Coordinates of C-alpha atoms and ligand atoms in Angstrom, one line a residue:
X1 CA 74.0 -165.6 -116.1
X2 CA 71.4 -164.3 -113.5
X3 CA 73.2 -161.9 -111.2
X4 CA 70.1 -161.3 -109.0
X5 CA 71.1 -164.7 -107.3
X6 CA 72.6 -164.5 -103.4
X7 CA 76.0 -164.6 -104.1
X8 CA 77.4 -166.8 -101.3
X9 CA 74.4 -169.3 -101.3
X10 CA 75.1 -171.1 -104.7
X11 CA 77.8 -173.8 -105.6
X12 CA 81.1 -173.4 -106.6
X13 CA 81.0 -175.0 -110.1
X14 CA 84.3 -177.3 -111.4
X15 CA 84.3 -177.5 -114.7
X16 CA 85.7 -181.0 -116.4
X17 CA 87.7 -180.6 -119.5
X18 CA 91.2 -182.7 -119.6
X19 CA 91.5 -183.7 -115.9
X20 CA 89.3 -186.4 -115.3
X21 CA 90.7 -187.4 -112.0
X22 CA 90.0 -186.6 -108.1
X23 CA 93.9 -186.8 -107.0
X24 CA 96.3 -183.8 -107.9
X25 CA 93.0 -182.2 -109.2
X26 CA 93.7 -178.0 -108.5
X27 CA 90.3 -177.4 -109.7
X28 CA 88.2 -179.8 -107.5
X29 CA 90.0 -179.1 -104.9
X30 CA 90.2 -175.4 -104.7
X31 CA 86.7 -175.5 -104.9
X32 CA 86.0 -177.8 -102.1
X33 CA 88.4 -176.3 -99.9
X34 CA 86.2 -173.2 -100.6
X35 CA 83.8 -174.6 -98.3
X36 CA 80.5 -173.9 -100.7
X37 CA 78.7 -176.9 -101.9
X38 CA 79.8 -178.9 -105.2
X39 CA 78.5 -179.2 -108.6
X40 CA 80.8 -181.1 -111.1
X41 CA 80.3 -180.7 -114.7
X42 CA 81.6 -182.0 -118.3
X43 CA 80.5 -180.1 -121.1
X44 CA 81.0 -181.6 -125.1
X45 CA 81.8 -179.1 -126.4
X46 CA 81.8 -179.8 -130.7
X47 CA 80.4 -176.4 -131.8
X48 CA 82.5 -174.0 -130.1
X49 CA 84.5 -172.0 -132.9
X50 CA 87.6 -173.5 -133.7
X51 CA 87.3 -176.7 -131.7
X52 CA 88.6 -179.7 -133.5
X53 CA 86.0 -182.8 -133.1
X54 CA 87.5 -185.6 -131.4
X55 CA 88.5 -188.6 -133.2
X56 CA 86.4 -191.7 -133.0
X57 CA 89.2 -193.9 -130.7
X58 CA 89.2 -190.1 -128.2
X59 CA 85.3 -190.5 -128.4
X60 CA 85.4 -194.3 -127.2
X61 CA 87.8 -193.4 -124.5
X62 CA 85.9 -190.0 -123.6
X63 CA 82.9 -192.4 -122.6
X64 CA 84.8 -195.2 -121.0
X65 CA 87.0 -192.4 -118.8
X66 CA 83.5 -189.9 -118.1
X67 CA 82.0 -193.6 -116.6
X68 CA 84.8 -194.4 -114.4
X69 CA 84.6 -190.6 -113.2
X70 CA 81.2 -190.3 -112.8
X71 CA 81.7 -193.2 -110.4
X72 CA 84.8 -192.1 -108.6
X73 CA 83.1 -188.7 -108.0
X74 CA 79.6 -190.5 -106.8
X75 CA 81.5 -192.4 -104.5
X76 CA 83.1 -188.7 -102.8
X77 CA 79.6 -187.4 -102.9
X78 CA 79.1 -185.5 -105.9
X79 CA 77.4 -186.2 -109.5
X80 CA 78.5 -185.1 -112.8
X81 CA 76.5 -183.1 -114.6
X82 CA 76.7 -183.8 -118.6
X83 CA 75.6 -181.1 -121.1
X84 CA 76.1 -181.1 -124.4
X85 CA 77.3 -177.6 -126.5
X86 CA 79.2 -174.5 -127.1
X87 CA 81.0 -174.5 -123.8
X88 CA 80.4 -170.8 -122.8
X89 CA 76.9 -170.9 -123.5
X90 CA 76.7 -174.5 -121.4
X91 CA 78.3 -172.7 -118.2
X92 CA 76.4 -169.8 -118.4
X93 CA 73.1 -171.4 -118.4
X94 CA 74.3 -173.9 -115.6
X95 CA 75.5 -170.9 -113.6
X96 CA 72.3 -169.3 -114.1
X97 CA 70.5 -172.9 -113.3
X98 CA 72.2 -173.4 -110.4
X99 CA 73.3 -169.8 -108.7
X100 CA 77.0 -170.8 -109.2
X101 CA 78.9 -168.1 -107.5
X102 CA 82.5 -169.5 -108.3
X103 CA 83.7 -171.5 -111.4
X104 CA 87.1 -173.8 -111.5
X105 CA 89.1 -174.7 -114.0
X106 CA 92.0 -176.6 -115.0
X107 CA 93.7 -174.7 -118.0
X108 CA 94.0 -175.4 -121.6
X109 CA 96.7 -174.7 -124.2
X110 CA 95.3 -174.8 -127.6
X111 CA 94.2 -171.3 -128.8
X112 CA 90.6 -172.1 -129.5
X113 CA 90.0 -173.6 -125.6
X114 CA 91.6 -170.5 -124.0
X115 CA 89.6 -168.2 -126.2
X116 CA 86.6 -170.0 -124.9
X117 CA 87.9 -169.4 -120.9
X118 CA 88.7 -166.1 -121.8
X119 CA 84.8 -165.8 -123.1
X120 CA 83.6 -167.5 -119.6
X121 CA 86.2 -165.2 -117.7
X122 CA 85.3 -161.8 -118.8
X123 CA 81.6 -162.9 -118.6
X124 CA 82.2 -163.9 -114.9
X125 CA 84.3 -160.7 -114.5
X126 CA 81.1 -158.9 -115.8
X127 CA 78.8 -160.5 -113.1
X128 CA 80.9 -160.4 -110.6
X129 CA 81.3 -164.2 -110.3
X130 CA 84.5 -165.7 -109.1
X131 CA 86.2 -167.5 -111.8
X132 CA 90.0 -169.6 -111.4
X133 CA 91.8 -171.4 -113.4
X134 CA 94.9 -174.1 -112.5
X135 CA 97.1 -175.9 -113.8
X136 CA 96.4 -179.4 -113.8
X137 CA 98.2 -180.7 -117.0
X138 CA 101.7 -179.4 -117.2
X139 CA 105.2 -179.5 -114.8
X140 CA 105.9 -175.8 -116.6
X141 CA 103.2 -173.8 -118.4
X142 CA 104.5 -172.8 -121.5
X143 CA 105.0 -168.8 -120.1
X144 CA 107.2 -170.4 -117.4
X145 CA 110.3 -171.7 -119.5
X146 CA 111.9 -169.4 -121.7
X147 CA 115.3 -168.9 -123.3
X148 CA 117.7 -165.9 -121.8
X149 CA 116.3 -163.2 -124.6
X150 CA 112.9 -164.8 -123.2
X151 CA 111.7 -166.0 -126.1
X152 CA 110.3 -169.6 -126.5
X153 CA 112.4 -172.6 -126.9
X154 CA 112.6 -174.1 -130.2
X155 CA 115.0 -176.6 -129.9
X156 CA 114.3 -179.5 -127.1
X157 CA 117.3 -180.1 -125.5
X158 CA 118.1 -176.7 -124.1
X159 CA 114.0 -177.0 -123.0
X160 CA 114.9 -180.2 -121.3
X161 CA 118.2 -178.4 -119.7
X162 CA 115.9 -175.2 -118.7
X163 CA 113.1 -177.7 -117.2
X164 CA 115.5 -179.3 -115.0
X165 CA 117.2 -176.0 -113.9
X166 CA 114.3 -174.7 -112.8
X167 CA 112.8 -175.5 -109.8
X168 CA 111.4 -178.9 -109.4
X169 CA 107.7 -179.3 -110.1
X170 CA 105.4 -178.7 -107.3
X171 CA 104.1 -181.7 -105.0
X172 CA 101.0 -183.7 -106.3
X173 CA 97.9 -182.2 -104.4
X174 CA 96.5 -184.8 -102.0
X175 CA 93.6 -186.7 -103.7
X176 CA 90.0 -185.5 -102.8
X177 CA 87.7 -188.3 -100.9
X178 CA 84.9 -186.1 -100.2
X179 CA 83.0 -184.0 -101.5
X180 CA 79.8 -182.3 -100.7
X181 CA 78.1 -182.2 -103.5
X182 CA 75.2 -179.7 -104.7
X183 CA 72.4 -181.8 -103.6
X184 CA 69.9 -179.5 -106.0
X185 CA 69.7 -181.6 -109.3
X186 CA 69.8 -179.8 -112.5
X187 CA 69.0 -182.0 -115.2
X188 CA 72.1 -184.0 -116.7
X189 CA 72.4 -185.6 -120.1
X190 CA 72.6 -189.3 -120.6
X191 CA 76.3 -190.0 -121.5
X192 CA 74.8 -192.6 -123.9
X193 CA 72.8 -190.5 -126.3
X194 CA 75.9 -188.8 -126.9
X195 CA 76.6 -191.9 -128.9
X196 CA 80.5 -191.8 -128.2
X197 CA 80.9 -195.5 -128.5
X198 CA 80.5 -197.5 -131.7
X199 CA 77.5 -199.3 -132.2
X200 CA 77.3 -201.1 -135.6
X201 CA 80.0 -202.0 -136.6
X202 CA 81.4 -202.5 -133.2
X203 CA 84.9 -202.0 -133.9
X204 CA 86.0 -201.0 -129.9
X205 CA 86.6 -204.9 -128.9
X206 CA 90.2 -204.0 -129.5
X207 CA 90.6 -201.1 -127.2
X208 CA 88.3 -202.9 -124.6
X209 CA 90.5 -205.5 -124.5
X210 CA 93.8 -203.4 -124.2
X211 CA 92.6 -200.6 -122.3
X212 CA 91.3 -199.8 -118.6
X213 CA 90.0 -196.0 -119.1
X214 CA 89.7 -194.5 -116.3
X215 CA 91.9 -192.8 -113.2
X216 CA 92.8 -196.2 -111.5
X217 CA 93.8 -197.9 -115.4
X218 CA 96.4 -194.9 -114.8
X219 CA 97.4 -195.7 -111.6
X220 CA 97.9 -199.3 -112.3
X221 CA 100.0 -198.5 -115.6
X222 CA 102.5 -196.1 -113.2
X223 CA 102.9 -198.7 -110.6
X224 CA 103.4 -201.4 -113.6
X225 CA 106.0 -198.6 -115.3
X226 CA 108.1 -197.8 -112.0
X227 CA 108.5 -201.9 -111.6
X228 CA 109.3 -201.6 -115.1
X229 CA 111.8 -198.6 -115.2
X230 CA 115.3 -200.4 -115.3
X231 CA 114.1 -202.0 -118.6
X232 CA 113.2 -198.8 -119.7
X233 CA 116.0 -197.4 -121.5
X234 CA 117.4 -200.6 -123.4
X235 CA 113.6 -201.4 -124.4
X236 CA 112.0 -198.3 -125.2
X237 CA 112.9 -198.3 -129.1
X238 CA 111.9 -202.0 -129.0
X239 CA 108.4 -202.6 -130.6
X240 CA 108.6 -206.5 -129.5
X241 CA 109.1 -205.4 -125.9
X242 CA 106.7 -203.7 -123.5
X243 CA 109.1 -201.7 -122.0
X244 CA 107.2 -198.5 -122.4
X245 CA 104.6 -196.8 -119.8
X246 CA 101.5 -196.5 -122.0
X247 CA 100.7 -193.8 -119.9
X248 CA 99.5 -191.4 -123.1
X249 CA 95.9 -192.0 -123.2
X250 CA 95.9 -191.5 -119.4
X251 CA 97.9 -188.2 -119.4
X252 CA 95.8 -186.9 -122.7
X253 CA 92.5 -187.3 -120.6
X254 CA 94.5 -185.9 -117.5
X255 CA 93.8 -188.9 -115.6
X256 CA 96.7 -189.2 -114.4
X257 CA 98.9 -185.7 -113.9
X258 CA 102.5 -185.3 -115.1
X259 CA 103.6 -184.0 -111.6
X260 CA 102.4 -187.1 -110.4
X261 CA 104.0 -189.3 -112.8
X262 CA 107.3 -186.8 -112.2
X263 CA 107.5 -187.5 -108.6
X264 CA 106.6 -191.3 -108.3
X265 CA 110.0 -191.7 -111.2
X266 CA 111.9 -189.4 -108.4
X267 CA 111.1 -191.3 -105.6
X268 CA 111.9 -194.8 -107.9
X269 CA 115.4 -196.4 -106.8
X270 CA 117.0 -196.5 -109.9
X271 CA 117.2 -192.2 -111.0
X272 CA 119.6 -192.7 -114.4
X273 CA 116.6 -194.9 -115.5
X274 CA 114.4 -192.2 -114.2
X275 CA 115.7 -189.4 -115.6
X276 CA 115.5 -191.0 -119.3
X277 CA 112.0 -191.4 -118.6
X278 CA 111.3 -188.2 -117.4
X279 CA 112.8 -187.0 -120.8
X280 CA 110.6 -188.6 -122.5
X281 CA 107.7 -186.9 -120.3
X282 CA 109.1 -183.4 -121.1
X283 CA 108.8 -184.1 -125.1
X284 CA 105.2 -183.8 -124.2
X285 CA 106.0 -180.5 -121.8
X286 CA 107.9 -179.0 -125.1
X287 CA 104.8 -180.3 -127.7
X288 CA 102.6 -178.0 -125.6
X289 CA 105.1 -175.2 -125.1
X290 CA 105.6 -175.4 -128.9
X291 CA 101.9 -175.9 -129.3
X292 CA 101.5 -172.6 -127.3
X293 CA 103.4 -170.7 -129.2
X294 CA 102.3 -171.7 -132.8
X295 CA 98.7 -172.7 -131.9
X296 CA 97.9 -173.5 -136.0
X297 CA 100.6 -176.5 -135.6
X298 CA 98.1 -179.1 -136.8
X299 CA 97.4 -177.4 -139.9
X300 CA 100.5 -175.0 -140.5
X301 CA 104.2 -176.0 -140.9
X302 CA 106.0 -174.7 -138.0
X303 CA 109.3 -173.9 -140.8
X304 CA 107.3 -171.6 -143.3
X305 CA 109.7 -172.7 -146.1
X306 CA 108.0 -176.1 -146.3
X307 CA 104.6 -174.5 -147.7
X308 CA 106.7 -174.7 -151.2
X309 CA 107.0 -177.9 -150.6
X310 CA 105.7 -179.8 -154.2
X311 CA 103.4 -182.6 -152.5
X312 CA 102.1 -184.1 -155.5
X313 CA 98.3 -185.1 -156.2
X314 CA 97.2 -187.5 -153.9
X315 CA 96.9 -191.2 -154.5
X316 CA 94.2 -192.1 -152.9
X317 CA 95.0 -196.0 -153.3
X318 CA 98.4 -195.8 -151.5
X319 CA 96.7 -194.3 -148.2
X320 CA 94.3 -196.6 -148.2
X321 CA 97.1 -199.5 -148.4
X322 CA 99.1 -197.3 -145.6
X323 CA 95.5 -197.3 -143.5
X324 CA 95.0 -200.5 -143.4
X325 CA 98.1 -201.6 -143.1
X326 CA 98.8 -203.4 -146.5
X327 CA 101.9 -201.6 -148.1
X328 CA 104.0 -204.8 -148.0
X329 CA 106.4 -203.5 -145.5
X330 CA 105.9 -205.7 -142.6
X331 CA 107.2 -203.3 -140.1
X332 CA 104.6 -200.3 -141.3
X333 CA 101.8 -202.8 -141.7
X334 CA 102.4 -204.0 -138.3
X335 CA 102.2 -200.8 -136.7
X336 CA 99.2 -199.4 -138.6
X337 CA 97.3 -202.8 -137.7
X338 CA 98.2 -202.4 -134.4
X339 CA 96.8 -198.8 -134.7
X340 CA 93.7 -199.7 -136.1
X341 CA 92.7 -202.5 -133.6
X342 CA 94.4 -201.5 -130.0
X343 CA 94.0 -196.8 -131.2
X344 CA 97.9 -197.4 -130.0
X345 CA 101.4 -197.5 -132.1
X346 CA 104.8 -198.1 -130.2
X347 CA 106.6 -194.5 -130.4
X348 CA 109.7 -196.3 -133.0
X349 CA 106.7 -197.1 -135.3
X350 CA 105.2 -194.1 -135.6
X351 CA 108.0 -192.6 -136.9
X352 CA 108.4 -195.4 -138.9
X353 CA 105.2 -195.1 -140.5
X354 CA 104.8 -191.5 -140.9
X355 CA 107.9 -191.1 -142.3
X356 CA 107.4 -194.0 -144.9
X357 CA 103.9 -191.7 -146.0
X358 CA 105.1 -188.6 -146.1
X359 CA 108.9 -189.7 -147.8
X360 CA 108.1 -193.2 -149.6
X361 CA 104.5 -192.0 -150.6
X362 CA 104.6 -187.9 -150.7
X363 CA 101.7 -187.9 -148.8
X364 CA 101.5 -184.6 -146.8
X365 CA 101.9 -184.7 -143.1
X366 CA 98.5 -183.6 -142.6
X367 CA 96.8 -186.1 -144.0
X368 CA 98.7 -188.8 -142.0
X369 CA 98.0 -186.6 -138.6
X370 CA 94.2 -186.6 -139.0
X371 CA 94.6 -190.5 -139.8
X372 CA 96.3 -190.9 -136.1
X373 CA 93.9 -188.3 -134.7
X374 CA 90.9 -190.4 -135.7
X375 CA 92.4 -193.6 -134.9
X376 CA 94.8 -193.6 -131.6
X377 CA 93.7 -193.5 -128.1
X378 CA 96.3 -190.6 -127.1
X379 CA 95.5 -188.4 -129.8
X380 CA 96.4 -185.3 -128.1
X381 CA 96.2 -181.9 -129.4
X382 CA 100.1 -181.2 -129.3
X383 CA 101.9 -184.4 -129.2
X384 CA 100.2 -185.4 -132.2
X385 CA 101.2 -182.4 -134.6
X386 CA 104.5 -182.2 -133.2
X387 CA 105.6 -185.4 -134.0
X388 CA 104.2 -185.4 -137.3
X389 CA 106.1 -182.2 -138.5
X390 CA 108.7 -183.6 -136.4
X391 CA 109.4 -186.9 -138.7
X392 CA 108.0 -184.8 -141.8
X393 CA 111.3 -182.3 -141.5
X394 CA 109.3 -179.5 -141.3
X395 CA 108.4 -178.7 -136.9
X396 CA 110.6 -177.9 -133.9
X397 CA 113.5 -178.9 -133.4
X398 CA 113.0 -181.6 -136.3
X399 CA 114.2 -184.6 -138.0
X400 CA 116.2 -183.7 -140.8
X401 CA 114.7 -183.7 -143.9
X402 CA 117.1 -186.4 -145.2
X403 CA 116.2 -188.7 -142.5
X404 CA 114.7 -191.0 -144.4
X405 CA 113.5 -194.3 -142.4
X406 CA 114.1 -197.4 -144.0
X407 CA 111.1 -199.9 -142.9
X408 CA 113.4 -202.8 -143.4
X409 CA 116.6 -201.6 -141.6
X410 CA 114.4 -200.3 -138.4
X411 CA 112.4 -203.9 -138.3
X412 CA 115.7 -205.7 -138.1
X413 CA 117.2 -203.2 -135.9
X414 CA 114.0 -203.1 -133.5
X415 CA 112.6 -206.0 -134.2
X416 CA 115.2 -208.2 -134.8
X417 CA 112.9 -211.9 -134.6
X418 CA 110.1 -210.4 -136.4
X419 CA 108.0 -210.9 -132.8
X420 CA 106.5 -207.8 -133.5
X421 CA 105.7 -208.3 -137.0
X422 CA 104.5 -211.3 -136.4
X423 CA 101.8 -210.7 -133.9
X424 CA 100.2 -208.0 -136.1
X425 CA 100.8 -209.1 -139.8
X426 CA 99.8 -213.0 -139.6
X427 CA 99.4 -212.9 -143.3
X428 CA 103.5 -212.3 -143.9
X429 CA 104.8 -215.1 -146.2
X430 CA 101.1 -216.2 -147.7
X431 CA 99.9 -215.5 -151.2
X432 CA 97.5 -212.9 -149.4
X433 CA 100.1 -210.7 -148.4
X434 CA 100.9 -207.7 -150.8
X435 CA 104.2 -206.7 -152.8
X436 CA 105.9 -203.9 -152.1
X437 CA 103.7 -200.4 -152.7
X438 CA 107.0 -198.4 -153.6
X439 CA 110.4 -199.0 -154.4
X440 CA 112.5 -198.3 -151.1
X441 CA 115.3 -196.6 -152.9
X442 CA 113.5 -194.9 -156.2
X443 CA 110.9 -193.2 -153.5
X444 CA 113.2 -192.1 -151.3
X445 CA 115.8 -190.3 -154.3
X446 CA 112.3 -188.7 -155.2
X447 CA 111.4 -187.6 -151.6
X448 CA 115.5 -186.1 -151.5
X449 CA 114.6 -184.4 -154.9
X450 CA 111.1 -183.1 -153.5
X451 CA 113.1 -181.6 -150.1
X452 CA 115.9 -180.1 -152.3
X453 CA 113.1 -177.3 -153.4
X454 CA 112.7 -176.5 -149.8
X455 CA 116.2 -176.5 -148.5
X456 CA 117.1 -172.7 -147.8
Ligands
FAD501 C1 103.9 -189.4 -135.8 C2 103.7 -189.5 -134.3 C3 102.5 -189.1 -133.7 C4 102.4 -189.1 -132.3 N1 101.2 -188.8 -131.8 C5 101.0 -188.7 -130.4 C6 99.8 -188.4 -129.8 O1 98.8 -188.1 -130.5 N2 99.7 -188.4 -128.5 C7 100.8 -188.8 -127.7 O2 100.7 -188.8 -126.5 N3 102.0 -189.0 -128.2 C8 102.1 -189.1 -129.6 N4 103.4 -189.4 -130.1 C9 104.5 -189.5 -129.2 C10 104.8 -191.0 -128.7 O3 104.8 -191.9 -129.8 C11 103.8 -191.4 -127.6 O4 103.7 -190.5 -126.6 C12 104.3 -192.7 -127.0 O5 104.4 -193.7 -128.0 C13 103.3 -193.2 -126.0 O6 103.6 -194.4 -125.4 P1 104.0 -194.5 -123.9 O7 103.1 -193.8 -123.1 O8 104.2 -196.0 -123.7 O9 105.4 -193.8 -123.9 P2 106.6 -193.7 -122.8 O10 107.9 -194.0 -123.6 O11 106.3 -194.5 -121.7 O12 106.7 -192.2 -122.5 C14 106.0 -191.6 -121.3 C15 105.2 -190.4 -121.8 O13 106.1 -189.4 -122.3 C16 105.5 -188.7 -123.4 N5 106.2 -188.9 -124.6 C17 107.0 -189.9 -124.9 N6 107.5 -189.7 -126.2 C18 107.0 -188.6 -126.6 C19 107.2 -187.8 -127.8 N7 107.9 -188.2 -128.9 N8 106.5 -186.7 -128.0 C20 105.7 -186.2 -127.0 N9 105.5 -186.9 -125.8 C21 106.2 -188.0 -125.6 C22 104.1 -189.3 -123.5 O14 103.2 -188.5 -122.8 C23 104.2 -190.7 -122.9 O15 103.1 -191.2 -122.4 C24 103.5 -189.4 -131.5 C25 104.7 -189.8 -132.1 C26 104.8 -189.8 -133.5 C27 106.2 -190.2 -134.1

């Protein structure tokens, strides 16, 4: 960074990461309320040490949401300045471009993000730049909820007591509708030679077609969920229903913010059907509190006993049927169809098929989370690992390790008319449709006897 510059003449810079939104946006706004001039950036950041590369449905999305921000922000009077790199390096060449004397920030939770801000902190620190960070993403940060000894939660519902205890989440900020923006251009990247959309194959047409990326897609999906909530908690375990927000992809990209979605379910007339919502929304406030704490939780088990666990050699042949969908259980082929053409499952699936690959098939729980991390829209850096050690028996607060799902028990429970199934597995009855991979009740005796080593 040059720290010959003036100090009060340059920009405040607001760096982009997981936020992509103008309304309850700390960062933006703290910076424009500062009264210096503007400069907006997103950096893509795949080099940084530690930094897991985004999946290929993220990547579609990342473009799509970048597009719809870049336009929201031109319209308040500001670009957006894309660069491409080890973040810390990135901001300390725009600082030094541009004679940034402030930087904003919207924090991060996973340990290789905050080791980056702490980088860009201390070098600020250093230089005698201004540097803040804010929570944009979270109703409690995970230092804010802790149990009476003050250690972390690890089991949800006391977490979901303690959040409600506490005081209520802060206010939305209002939403910012101008800005004034650096008017000194620095040169910006094109977003499409970051190639972050498929070209050949094209396989995006489903997630064009079900998605609207972007901070108003989000809006329209709360206003759509809070005319939706009294269905809510009859339908939410229905697959064959739409009862659910399909908010994810909007909250993982931040563009929409939990306190926002918090408040709007407040204000809604009917607050039972709010408050099972809301639960819902905290699962993600206690993936990123757990996420905190245990920041391997994507590669580790969160129980250390499970690392005995005797996951035999992988068949290659069964994931591939479980990829695409062609195990010959209607329920799991459904969902990982659905997967693979809209990047979204129905929550009740999910479980479904993850437990059916790492019980009916043995297949560790790693391999199935990078599977969903490449391939849904909402991959998110703690929901996704969470849930996955959650159905696998071996995370927080998890599913017993005897839970076994039975694919045919949940479709006629959840899906009792085979709507579901039928939308996504057109096939089901033909000659083209496969047998059975496993044998429900011999794989699931071998999955108890594979658990039994671990018990302790
Ligand atoms: C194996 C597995 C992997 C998963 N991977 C992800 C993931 O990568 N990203 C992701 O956002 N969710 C993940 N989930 C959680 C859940 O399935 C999705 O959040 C939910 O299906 C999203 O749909 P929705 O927005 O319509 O949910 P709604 O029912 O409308 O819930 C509202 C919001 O609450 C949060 N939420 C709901 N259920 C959960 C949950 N079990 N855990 C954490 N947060 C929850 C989400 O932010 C969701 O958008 C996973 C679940 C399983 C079983």
């Amino acid at each position: 960074m040059n720290a010959t510059q003036e100090p009060a003449s340059g920009p405040a810079l607001v760096w982009f990461r997981d936020d992509l939104r103008l309304s309850d946006q700390p960062a933006l706004l703290a910076a424009v309320d500062s009264g210096r001039p503007v400069c907006c950036v997103f950096v893509l950041d795949e080099s940084s040490e530690g930094i897991r590369p985004l999946g290929g449905a993220s990547r579609w999305w990342l473009h799509q949401s970048l597009r719809s921000l870049a336009d929201d922000l031109e319209r308040a009077g500001s670009g957006l300045v894309l660069r491409r790199g080890p973040a810390a390096d990135v901001i300390a060449e725009l600082v030094g471009e541009t004679g940034a004397t402030a930087i904003h920030w919207n924090r991060r939770y996973g340990e290789a993000e905050r080791a980056v801000d702490e980088r860009i902190k201390e070098r600020c620190r250093g230089e005698g730049l201004e540097a803040h960070s804010h929570n944009a993403s979270l109703l409690f940060e995970p230092w804010e909820v802790s149990t009476k000894s003050g250690s972390p939660y690890s089991v949800f519902t006391p977490f979901w007591r303690a959040c409600r205890e506490q005081r209520p989440p802060s206010e939305p900020l209002p939403a910012v509708r101008r800005i004034d923006g650096w008017d000194q251009r620095v040169p910006s990247e094109d977003l499409d030679s970051w190639r972050l959309q498929p070209t050949t194959p094209d396989w995006a047409g489903g997630l064009r077609e079900t998605w609207e990326p972007g901070e108003r897609g989000a809006a329209r999906r709360l206003r759509d969920m809070v005319d939706g909530l009294p269905g809510y908690a009859e339908g939410r375990d229905r697959p064959d229903q739409s009862a659910t927000s399909r908010l994810s992809p909007h909250l993982r990209w931040g563009e929409i913010g939990p306190r926002q979605v918090w408040h709007t379910m407040m204000a809604a007339d009917d607050s039972e059907a709010a408050s099972g919502f809301l639960r819902e929304l905290c699962w993600r406030e206690f993936a990123y509190h757990v996420l905190f704490h245990h920041p391997r939780l994507s590669t580790e088990n969160l129980q250390r006993k499970f690392d005995a666990f005797p996951w035999p050699p992988l068949d290659e042949d069964a994931l591939r049927a479980w990829q695409q969908g062609r195990t010959g259980y209607p329920l799991v082929d459904a969902g990982m169809r659905e997967l693979w053409h809209s990047g979204y499952m129905h929550n009740r699936v999910r479980m479904v098929t993850a437990s059916f690959l790492t019980k009916n098939l043995l297949i560790d729980w790693r391999i199935g989370e990078a599977w969903f991390w490449d391939t849904l829209v909402d991959a998110d850096p703690a929901n996704n690992a969470f849930n996955w050690q959650w159905v696998a028996g071996s995370g927080a607060d998890a599913s017993p390790y005897f839970r076994v799902f039975n694919p045919e028990t949940q479709r006629s429970k959840f899906d009792p008319d085979d709507r579901y199934v039928a939308s996504w597995v057109p096939d089901l009855g033909t000659d083209d449709y496969p047998a059975p991979l496993v044998d429900l009740k011999e794989s699931r005796e071998a999955a108890l006897a594979a658990y039994q080593q671990v018990r302790g």
